[in-house]
Tab-separated table of C-alpha atoms in Angstrom:
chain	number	residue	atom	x	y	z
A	4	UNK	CA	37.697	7.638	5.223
A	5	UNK	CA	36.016	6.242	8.040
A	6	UNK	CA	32.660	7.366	6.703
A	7	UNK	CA	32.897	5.928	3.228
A	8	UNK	CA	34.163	2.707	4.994
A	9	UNK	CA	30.524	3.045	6.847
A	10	UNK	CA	28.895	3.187	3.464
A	11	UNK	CA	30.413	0.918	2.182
A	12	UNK	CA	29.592	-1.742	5.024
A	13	UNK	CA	25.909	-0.562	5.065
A	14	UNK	CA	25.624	-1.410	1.356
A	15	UNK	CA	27.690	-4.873	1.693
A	16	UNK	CA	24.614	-5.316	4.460
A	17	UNK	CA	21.773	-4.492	2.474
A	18	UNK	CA	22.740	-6.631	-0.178
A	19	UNK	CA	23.257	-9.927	1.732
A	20	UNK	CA	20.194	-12.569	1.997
A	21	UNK	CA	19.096	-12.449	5.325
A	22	UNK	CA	15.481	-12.031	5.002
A	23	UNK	CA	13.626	-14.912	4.588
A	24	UNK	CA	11.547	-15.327	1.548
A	25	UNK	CA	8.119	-13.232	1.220
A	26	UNK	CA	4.994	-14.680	0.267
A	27	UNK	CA	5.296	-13.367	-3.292
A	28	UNK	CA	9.005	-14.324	-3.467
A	29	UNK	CA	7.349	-18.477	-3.252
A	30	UNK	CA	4.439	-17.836	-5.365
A	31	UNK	CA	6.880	-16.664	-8.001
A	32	UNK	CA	9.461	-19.860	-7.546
A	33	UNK	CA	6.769	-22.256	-7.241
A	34	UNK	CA	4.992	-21.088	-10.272
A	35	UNK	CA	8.545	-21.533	-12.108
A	36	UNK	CA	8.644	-24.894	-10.567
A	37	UNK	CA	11.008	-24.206	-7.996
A	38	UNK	CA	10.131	-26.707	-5.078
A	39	UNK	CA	11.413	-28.298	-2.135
A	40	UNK	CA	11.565	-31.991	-3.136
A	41	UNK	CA	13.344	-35.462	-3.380
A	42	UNK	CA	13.308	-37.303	-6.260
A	43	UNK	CA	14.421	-40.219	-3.784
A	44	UNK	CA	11.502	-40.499	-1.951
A	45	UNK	CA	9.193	-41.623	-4.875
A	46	UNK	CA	11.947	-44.084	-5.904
A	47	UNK	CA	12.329	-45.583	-2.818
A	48	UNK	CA	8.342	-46.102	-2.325
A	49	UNK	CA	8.005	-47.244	-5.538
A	50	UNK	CA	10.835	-49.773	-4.606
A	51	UNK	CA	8.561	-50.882	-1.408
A	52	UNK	CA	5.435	-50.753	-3.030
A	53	UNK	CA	6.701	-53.181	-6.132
A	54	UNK	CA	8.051	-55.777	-3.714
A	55	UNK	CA	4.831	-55.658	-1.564
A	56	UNK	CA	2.556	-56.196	-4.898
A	57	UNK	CA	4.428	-58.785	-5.901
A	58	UNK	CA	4.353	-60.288	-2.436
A	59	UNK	CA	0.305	-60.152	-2.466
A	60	UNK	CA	-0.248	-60.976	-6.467
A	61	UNK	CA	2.960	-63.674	-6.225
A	62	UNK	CA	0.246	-66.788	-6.847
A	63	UNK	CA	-1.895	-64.809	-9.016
A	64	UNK	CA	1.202	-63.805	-11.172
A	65	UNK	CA	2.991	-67.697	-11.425
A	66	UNK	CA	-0.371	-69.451	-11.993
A	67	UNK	CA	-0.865	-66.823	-15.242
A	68	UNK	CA	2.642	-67.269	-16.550
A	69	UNK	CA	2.273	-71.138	-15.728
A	70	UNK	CA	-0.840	-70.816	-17.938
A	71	UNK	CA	1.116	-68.675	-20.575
A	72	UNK	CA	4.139	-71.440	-20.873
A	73	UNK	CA	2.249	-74.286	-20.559
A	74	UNK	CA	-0.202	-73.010	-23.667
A	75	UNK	CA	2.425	-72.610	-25.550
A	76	UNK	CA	3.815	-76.393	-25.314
A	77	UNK	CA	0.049	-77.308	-25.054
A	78	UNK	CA	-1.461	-75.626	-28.128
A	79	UNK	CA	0.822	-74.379	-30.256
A	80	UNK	CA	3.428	-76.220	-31.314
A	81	UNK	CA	1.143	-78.123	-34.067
A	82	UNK	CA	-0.191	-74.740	-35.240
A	83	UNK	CA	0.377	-73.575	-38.585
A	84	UNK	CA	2.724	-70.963	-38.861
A	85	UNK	CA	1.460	-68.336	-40.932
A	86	UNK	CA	1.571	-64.654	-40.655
A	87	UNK	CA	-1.500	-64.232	-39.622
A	88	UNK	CA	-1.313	-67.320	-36.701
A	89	UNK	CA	1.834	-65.433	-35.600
A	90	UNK	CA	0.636	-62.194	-35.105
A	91	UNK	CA	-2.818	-63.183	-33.487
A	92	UNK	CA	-0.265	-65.173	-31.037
A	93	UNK	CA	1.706	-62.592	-30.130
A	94	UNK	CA	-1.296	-60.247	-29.637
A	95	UNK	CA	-3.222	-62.344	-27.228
A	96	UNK	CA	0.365	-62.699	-25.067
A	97	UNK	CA	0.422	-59.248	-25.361
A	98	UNK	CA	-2.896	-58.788	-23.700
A	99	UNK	CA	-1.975	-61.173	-21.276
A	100	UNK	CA	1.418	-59.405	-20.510
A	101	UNK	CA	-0.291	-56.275	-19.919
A	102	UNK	CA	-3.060	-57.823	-17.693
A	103	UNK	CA	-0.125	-59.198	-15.833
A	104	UNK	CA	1.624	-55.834	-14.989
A	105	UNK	CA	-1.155	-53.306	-14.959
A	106	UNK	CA	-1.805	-53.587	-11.587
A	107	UNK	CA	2.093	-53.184	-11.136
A	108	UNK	CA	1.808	-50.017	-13.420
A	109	UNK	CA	-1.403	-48.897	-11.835
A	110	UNK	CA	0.693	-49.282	-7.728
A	111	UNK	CA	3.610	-47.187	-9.404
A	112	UNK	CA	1.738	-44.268	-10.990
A	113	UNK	CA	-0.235	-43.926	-7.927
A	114	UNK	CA	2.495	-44.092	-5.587
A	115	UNK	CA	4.702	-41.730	-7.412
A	116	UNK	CA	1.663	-39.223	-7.657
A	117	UNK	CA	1.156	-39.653	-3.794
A	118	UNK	CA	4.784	-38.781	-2.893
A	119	UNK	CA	4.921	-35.678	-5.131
A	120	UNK	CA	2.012	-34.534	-3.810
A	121	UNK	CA	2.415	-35.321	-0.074
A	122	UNK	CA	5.839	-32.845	-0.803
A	123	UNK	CA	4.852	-30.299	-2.723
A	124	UNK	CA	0.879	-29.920	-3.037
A	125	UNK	CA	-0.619	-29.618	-6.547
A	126	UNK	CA	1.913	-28.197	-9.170
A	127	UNK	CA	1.394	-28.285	-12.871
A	128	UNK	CA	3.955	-26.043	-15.015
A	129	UNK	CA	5.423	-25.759	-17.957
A	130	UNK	CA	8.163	-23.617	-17.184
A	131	UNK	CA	11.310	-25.752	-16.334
A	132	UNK	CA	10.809	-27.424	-20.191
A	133	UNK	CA	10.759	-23.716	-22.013
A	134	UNK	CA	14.106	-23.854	-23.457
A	135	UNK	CA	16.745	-21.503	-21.738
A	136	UNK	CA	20.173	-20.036	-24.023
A	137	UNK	CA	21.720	-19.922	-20.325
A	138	UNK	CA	21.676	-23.461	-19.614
A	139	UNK	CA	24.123	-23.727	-23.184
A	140	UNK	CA	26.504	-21.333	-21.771
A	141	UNK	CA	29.842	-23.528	-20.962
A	142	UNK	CA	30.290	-21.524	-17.716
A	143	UNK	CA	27.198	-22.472	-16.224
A	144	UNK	CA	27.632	-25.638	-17.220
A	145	UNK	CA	30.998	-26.451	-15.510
A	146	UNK	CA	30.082	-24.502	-12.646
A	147	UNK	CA	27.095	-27.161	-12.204
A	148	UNK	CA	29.286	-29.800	-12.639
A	149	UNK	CA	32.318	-28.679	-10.002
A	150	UNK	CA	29.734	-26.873	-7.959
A	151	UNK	CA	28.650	-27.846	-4.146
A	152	UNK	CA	25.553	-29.023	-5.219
A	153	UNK	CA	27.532	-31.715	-7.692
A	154	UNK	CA	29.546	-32.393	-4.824
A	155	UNK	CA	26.900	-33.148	-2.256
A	156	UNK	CA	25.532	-35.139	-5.109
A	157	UNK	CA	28.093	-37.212	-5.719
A	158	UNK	CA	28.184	-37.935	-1.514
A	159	UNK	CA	24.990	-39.010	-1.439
A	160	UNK	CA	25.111	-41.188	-3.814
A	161	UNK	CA	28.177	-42.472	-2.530
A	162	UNK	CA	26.478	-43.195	0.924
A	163	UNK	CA	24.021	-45.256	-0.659
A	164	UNK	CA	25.680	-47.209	-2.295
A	165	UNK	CA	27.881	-48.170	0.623
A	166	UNK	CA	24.656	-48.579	2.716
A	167	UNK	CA	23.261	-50.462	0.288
A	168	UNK	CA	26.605	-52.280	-0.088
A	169	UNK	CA	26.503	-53.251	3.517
A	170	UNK	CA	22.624	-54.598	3.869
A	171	UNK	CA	23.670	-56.799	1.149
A	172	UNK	CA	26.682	-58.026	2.365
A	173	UNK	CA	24.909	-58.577	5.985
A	174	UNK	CA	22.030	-60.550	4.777
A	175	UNK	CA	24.095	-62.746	2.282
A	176	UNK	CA	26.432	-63.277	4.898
A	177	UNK	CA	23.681	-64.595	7.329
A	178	UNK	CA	22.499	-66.969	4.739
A	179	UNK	CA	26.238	-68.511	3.965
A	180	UNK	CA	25.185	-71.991	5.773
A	181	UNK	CA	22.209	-72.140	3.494
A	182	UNK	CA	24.186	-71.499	0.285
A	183	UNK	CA	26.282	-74.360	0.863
A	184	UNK	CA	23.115	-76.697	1.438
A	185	UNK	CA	21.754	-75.394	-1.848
A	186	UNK	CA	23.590	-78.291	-3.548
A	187	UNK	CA	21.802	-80.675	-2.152
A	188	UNK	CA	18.232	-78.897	-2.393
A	189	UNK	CA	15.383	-80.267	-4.886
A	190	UNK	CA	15.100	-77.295	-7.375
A	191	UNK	CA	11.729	-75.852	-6.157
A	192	UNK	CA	13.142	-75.260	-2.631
A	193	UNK	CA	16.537	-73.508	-4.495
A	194	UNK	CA	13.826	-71.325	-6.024
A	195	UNK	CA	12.039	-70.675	-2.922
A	196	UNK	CA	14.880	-69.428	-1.472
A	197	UNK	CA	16.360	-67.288	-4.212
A	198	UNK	CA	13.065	-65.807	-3.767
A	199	UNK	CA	12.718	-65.119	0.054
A	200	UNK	CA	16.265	-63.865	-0.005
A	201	UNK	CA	15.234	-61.191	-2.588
A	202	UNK	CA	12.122	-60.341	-1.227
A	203	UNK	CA	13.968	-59.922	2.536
A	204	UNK	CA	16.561	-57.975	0.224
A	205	UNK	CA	14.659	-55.821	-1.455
A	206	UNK	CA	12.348	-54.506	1.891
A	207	UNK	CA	15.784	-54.082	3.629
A	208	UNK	CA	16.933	-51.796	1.018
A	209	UNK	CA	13.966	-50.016	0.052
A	210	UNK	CA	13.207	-48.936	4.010
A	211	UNK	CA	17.202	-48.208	4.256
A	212	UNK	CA	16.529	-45.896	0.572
A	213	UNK	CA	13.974	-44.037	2.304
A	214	UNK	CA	15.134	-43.331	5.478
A	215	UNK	CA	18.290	-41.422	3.496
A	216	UNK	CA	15.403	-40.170	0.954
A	217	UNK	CA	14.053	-38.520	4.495
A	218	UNK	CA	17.046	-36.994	4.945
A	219	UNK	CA	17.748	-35.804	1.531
A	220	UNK	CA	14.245	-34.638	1.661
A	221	UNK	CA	14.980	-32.133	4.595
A	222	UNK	CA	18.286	-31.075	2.718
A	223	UNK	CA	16.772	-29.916	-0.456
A	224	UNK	CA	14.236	-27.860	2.261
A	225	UNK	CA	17.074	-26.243	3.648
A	226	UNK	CA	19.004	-25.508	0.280
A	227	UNK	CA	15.419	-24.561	-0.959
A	228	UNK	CA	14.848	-22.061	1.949
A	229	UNK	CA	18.302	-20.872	1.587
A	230	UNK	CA	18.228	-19.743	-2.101
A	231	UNK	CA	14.926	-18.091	-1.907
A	232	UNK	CA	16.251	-15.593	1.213
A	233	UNK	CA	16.251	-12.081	0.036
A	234	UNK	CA	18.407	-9.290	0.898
A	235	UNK	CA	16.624	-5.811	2.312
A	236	UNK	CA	17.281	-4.010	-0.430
A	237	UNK	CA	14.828	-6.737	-2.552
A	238	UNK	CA	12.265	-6.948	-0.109
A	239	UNK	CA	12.138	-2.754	-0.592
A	240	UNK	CA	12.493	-3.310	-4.551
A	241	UNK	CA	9.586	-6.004	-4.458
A	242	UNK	CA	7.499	-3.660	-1.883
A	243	UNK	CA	8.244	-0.924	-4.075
A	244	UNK	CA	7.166	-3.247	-7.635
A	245	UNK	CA	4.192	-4.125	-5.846
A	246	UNK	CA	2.374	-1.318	-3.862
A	247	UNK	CA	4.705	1.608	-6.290
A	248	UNK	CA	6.874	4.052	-5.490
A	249	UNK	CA	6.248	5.959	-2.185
A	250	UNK	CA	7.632	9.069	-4.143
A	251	UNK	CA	5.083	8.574	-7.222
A	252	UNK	CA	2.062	7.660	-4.770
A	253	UNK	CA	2.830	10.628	-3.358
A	254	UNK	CA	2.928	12.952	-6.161
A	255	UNK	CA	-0.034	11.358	-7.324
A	256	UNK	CA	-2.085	12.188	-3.768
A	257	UNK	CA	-0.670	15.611	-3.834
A	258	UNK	CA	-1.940	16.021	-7.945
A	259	UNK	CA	-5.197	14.885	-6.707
A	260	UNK	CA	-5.702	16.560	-3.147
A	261	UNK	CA	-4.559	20.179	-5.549
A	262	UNK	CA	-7.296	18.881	-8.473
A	263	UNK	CA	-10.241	18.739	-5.606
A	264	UNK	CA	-9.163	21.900	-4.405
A	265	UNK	CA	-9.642	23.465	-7.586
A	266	UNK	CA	-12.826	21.519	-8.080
A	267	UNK	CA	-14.172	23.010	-4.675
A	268	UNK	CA	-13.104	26.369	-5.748
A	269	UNK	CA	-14.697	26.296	-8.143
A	270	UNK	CA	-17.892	25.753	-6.455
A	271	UNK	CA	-17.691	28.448	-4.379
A	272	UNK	CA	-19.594	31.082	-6.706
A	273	UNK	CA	-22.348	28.860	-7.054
A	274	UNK	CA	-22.872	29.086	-3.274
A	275	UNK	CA	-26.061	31.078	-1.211
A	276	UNK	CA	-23.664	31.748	1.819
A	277	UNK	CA	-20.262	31.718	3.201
A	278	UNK	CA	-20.044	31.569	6.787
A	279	UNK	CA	-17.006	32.552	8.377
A	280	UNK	CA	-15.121	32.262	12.033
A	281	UNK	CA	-14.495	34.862	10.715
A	282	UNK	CA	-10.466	34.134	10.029
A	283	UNK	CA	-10.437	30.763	10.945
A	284	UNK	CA	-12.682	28.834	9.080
A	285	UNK	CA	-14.687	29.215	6.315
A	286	UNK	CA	-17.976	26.965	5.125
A	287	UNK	CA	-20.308	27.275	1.838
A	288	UNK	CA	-23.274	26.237	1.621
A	289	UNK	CA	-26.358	25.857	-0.863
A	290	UNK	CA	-29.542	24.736	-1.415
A	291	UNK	CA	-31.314	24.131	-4.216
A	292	UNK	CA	-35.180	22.565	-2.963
A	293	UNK	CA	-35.845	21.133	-6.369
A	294	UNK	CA	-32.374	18.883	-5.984
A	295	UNK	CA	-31.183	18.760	-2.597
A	296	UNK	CA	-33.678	17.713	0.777
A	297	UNK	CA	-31.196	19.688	2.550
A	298	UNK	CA	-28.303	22.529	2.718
A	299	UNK	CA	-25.107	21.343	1.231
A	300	UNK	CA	-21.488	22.149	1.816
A	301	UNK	CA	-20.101	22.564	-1.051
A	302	UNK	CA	-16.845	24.168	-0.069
A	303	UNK	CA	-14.967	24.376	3.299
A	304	UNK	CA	-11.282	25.199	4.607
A	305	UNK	CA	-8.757	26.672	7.367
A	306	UNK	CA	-6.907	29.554	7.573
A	307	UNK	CA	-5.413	29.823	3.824
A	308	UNK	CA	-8.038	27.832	2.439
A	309	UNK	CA	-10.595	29.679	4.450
A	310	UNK	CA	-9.085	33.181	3.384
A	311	UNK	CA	-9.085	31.967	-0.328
A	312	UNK	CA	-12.796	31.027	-0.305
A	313	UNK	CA	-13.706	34.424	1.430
A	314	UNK	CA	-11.871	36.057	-1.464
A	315	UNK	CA	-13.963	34.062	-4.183
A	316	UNK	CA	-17.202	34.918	-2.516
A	317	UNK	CA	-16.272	38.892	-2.546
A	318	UNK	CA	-15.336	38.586	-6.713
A	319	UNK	CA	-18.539	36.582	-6.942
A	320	UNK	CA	-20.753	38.717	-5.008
A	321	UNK	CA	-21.371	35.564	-2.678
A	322	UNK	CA	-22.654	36.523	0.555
A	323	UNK	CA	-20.652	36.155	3.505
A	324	UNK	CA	-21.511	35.867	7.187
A	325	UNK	CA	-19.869	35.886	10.500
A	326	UNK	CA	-21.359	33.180	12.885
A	327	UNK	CA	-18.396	31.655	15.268
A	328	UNK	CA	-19.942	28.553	16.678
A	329	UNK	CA	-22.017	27.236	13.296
A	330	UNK	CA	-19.142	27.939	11.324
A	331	UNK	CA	-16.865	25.827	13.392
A	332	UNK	CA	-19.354	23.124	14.013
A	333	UNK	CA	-19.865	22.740	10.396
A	334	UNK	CA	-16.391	22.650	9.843
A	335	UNK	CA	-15.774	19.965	12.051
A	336	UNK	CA	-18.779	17.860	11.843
A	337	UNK	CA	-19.396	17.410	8.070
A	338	UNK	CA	-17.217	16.757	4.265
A	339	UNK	CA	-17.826	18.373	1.161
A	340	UNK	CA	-21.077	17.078	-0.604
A	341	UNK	CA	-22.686	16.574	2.906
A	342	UNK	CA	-26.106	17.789	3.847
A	343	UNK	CA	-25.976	19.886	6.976
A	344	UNK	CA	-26.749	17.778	10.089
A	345	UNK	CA	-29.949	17.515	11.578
A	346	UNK	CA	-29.596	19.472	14.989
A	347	UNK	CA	-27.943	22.289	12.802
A	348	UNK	CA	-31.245	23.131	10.319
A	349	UNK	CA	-32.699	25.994	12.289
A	350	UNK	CA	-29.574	27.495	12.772
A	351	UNK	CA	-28.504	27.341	8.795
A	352	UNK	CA	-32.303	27.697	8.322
A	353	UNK	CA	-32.245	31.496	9.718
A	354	UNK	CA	-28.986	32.194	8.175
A	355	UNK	CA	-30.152	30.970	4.575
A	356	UNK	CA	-33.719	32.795	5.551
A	357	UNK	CA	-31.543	36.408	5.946
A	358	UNK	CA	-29.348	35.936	2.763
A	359	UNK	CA	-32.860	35.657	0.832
A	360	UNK	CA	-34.072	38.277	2.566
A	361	UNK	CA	-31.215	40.231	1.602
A	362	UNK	CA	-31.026	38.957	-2.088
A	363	UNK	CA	-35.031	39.700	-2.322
A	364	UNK	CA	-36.079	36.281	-2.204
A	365	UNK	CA	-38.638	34.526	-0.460
């Protein structure tokens, strides 16, 4: 009992998400689209930035929409209305319109670029639009709405509104002497006001916005970092996916290492000379003048292997010799398909020089 209550404990272990992420875990997500970001951050700068551009184009922007009013009392209220005098109107206004809030449009696109990018790098994927069967099942979809996530949701935007609540409150408050002199203020300076108020308004709540989009900002990081951990068991599953199966790499080397060995063997009767230790090692060499500048081994091995290549050499007539110290120095000091090393030749060189003496060579 005790045991199984081991097992079972190891197992609960190995499945909980303690690792943190691997580097193939975050290519995956972020090729998915799964990113650490705040959608409040670009809001809130796009907030600022709007105020600010109205700020700096402010005279640019009333002496164009001056120009647009006063053209319309000025020109056209003796024009002839036709269809075609109507449309050409509203076309030019249009272009006007648009030359009005371009740069507005032009602020916005590249601030909201700027504070995606400055989160999450360059990202463009089509994945989170591919249409998903999951996200229809009613499960999910009441678990998303009753979920933690909802709820943190729903306290964040809570706290901004009351924030925002607050700032408004505040700054209205400290302008309560100046609302009860507005009745006695020439229109312009009512407007001037109204306007200074929002303005002061909207930079109070746009900096207050992204402070808490800061903050939100390092909340979806930790919920982000949280929900890619893995447990050990998929770190060994993703090792395992990637590199493949220690058991199946391993078959695989031992198929191989068994296929050279047969391929060596079967070199062996094509060999001048076996030298031997003469139970220890075993080396075969060759040399062919017309193909090779120098003695090759073609086959080599210990003890077993070294038996097995003696026994090859005896079926196929191969010669075999008995030299200790060039036996073992071959051995050790060069791979099959090697030429025989330099300080070596006029040792091989009188060994080769007997077996073609002895085969009636010359």
């Amino acid at each position: 009992m005790p045991r199984n209550r081991l097992i079972m404990d190891l197992q609960l272990f190995a499945g909980e998400k303690t690792e943190k992420a691997t580097p193939k875990k975050r290519q995956d997500s972020r090729k998915k689209g799964q990113v650490a970001k705040s959608a409040e951050i670009p809001s809130s700068l796009i907030l600022l930035a709007c105020i600010c551009c109205l700020l700096v184009l402010g005279p640019f922007l009333q002496k164009q929409l001056l120009s647009m009013f006063g053209d319309v009392f000025l020109h056209r209220l003796t024009m002839e209305v036709t269809e075609q005098n109507v449309l050409s109107m509203f076309g030019h206004y249009a272009v006007q319109i648009l030359i009005l809030l371009a740069p507005i449009f032009l602020i916005v696109l590249l601030v909201a670029f700027s504070s995606y990018y400055v989160q999450i790098g360059w990202l463009f994927t089509l994945e989170p639009l591919k249409p998903k069967l999951s996200k229809l099942n009613p499960l999910n979809g009441a678990k998303n709405i009753f979920g933690v996530r909802s709820i943190v949701e729903m306290l964040k935007s809570s706290l901004k509104l009351f924030s925002v609540g607050i700032i408004v409150y505040s700054v209205l408050w400290s302008e309560k002497k100046r609302f009860l002199e507005l009745a006695n203020m020439p229109v312009q300076d009512i407007f001037a006001f109204v306007t200074s108020l929002a303005v002061r308004l909207g930079i109070f709540v746009a900096a207050l916005l992204f402070v808490l989009a800061i903050a939100d900002f390092m909340y979806q990081r930790y919920e982000f970092e949280k929900n890619l951990k893995m447990s050990k068991q998929d770190i060994k599953d993703e090792h395992k996916n990637a590199e493949g199966d220690p058991l199946i790499k391993g078959k695989i080397r031992e198929r191989q290492r068994r296929m050279a060995l047969m391929r060596m063997m079967q070199e062996v009767p094509k060999a001048d000379v076996i030298i031997t230790n003469p139970t220890h090692f075993a080396v075969a060499l060759k040399y062919d003048p017309a193909k090779m500048d120098a003695p090759t081994v073609i086959a080599k091995g210990q003890d077993y292997l070294a038996l097995r290549i003696r026994e090859i050499a005896k079926q196929n007539d191969v010669i075999t010799m008995e030299n200790k110290p060039l036996a073992r120095a071959l051995f050790e000091r060069t791979e099959v398909g090697e030429s025989v090393p330099g300080d070596l030749f006029q040792a091989v060189a009188e060994v080769l020089a007997y077996v073609y003496r002895l085969k009636g060579r010359r």
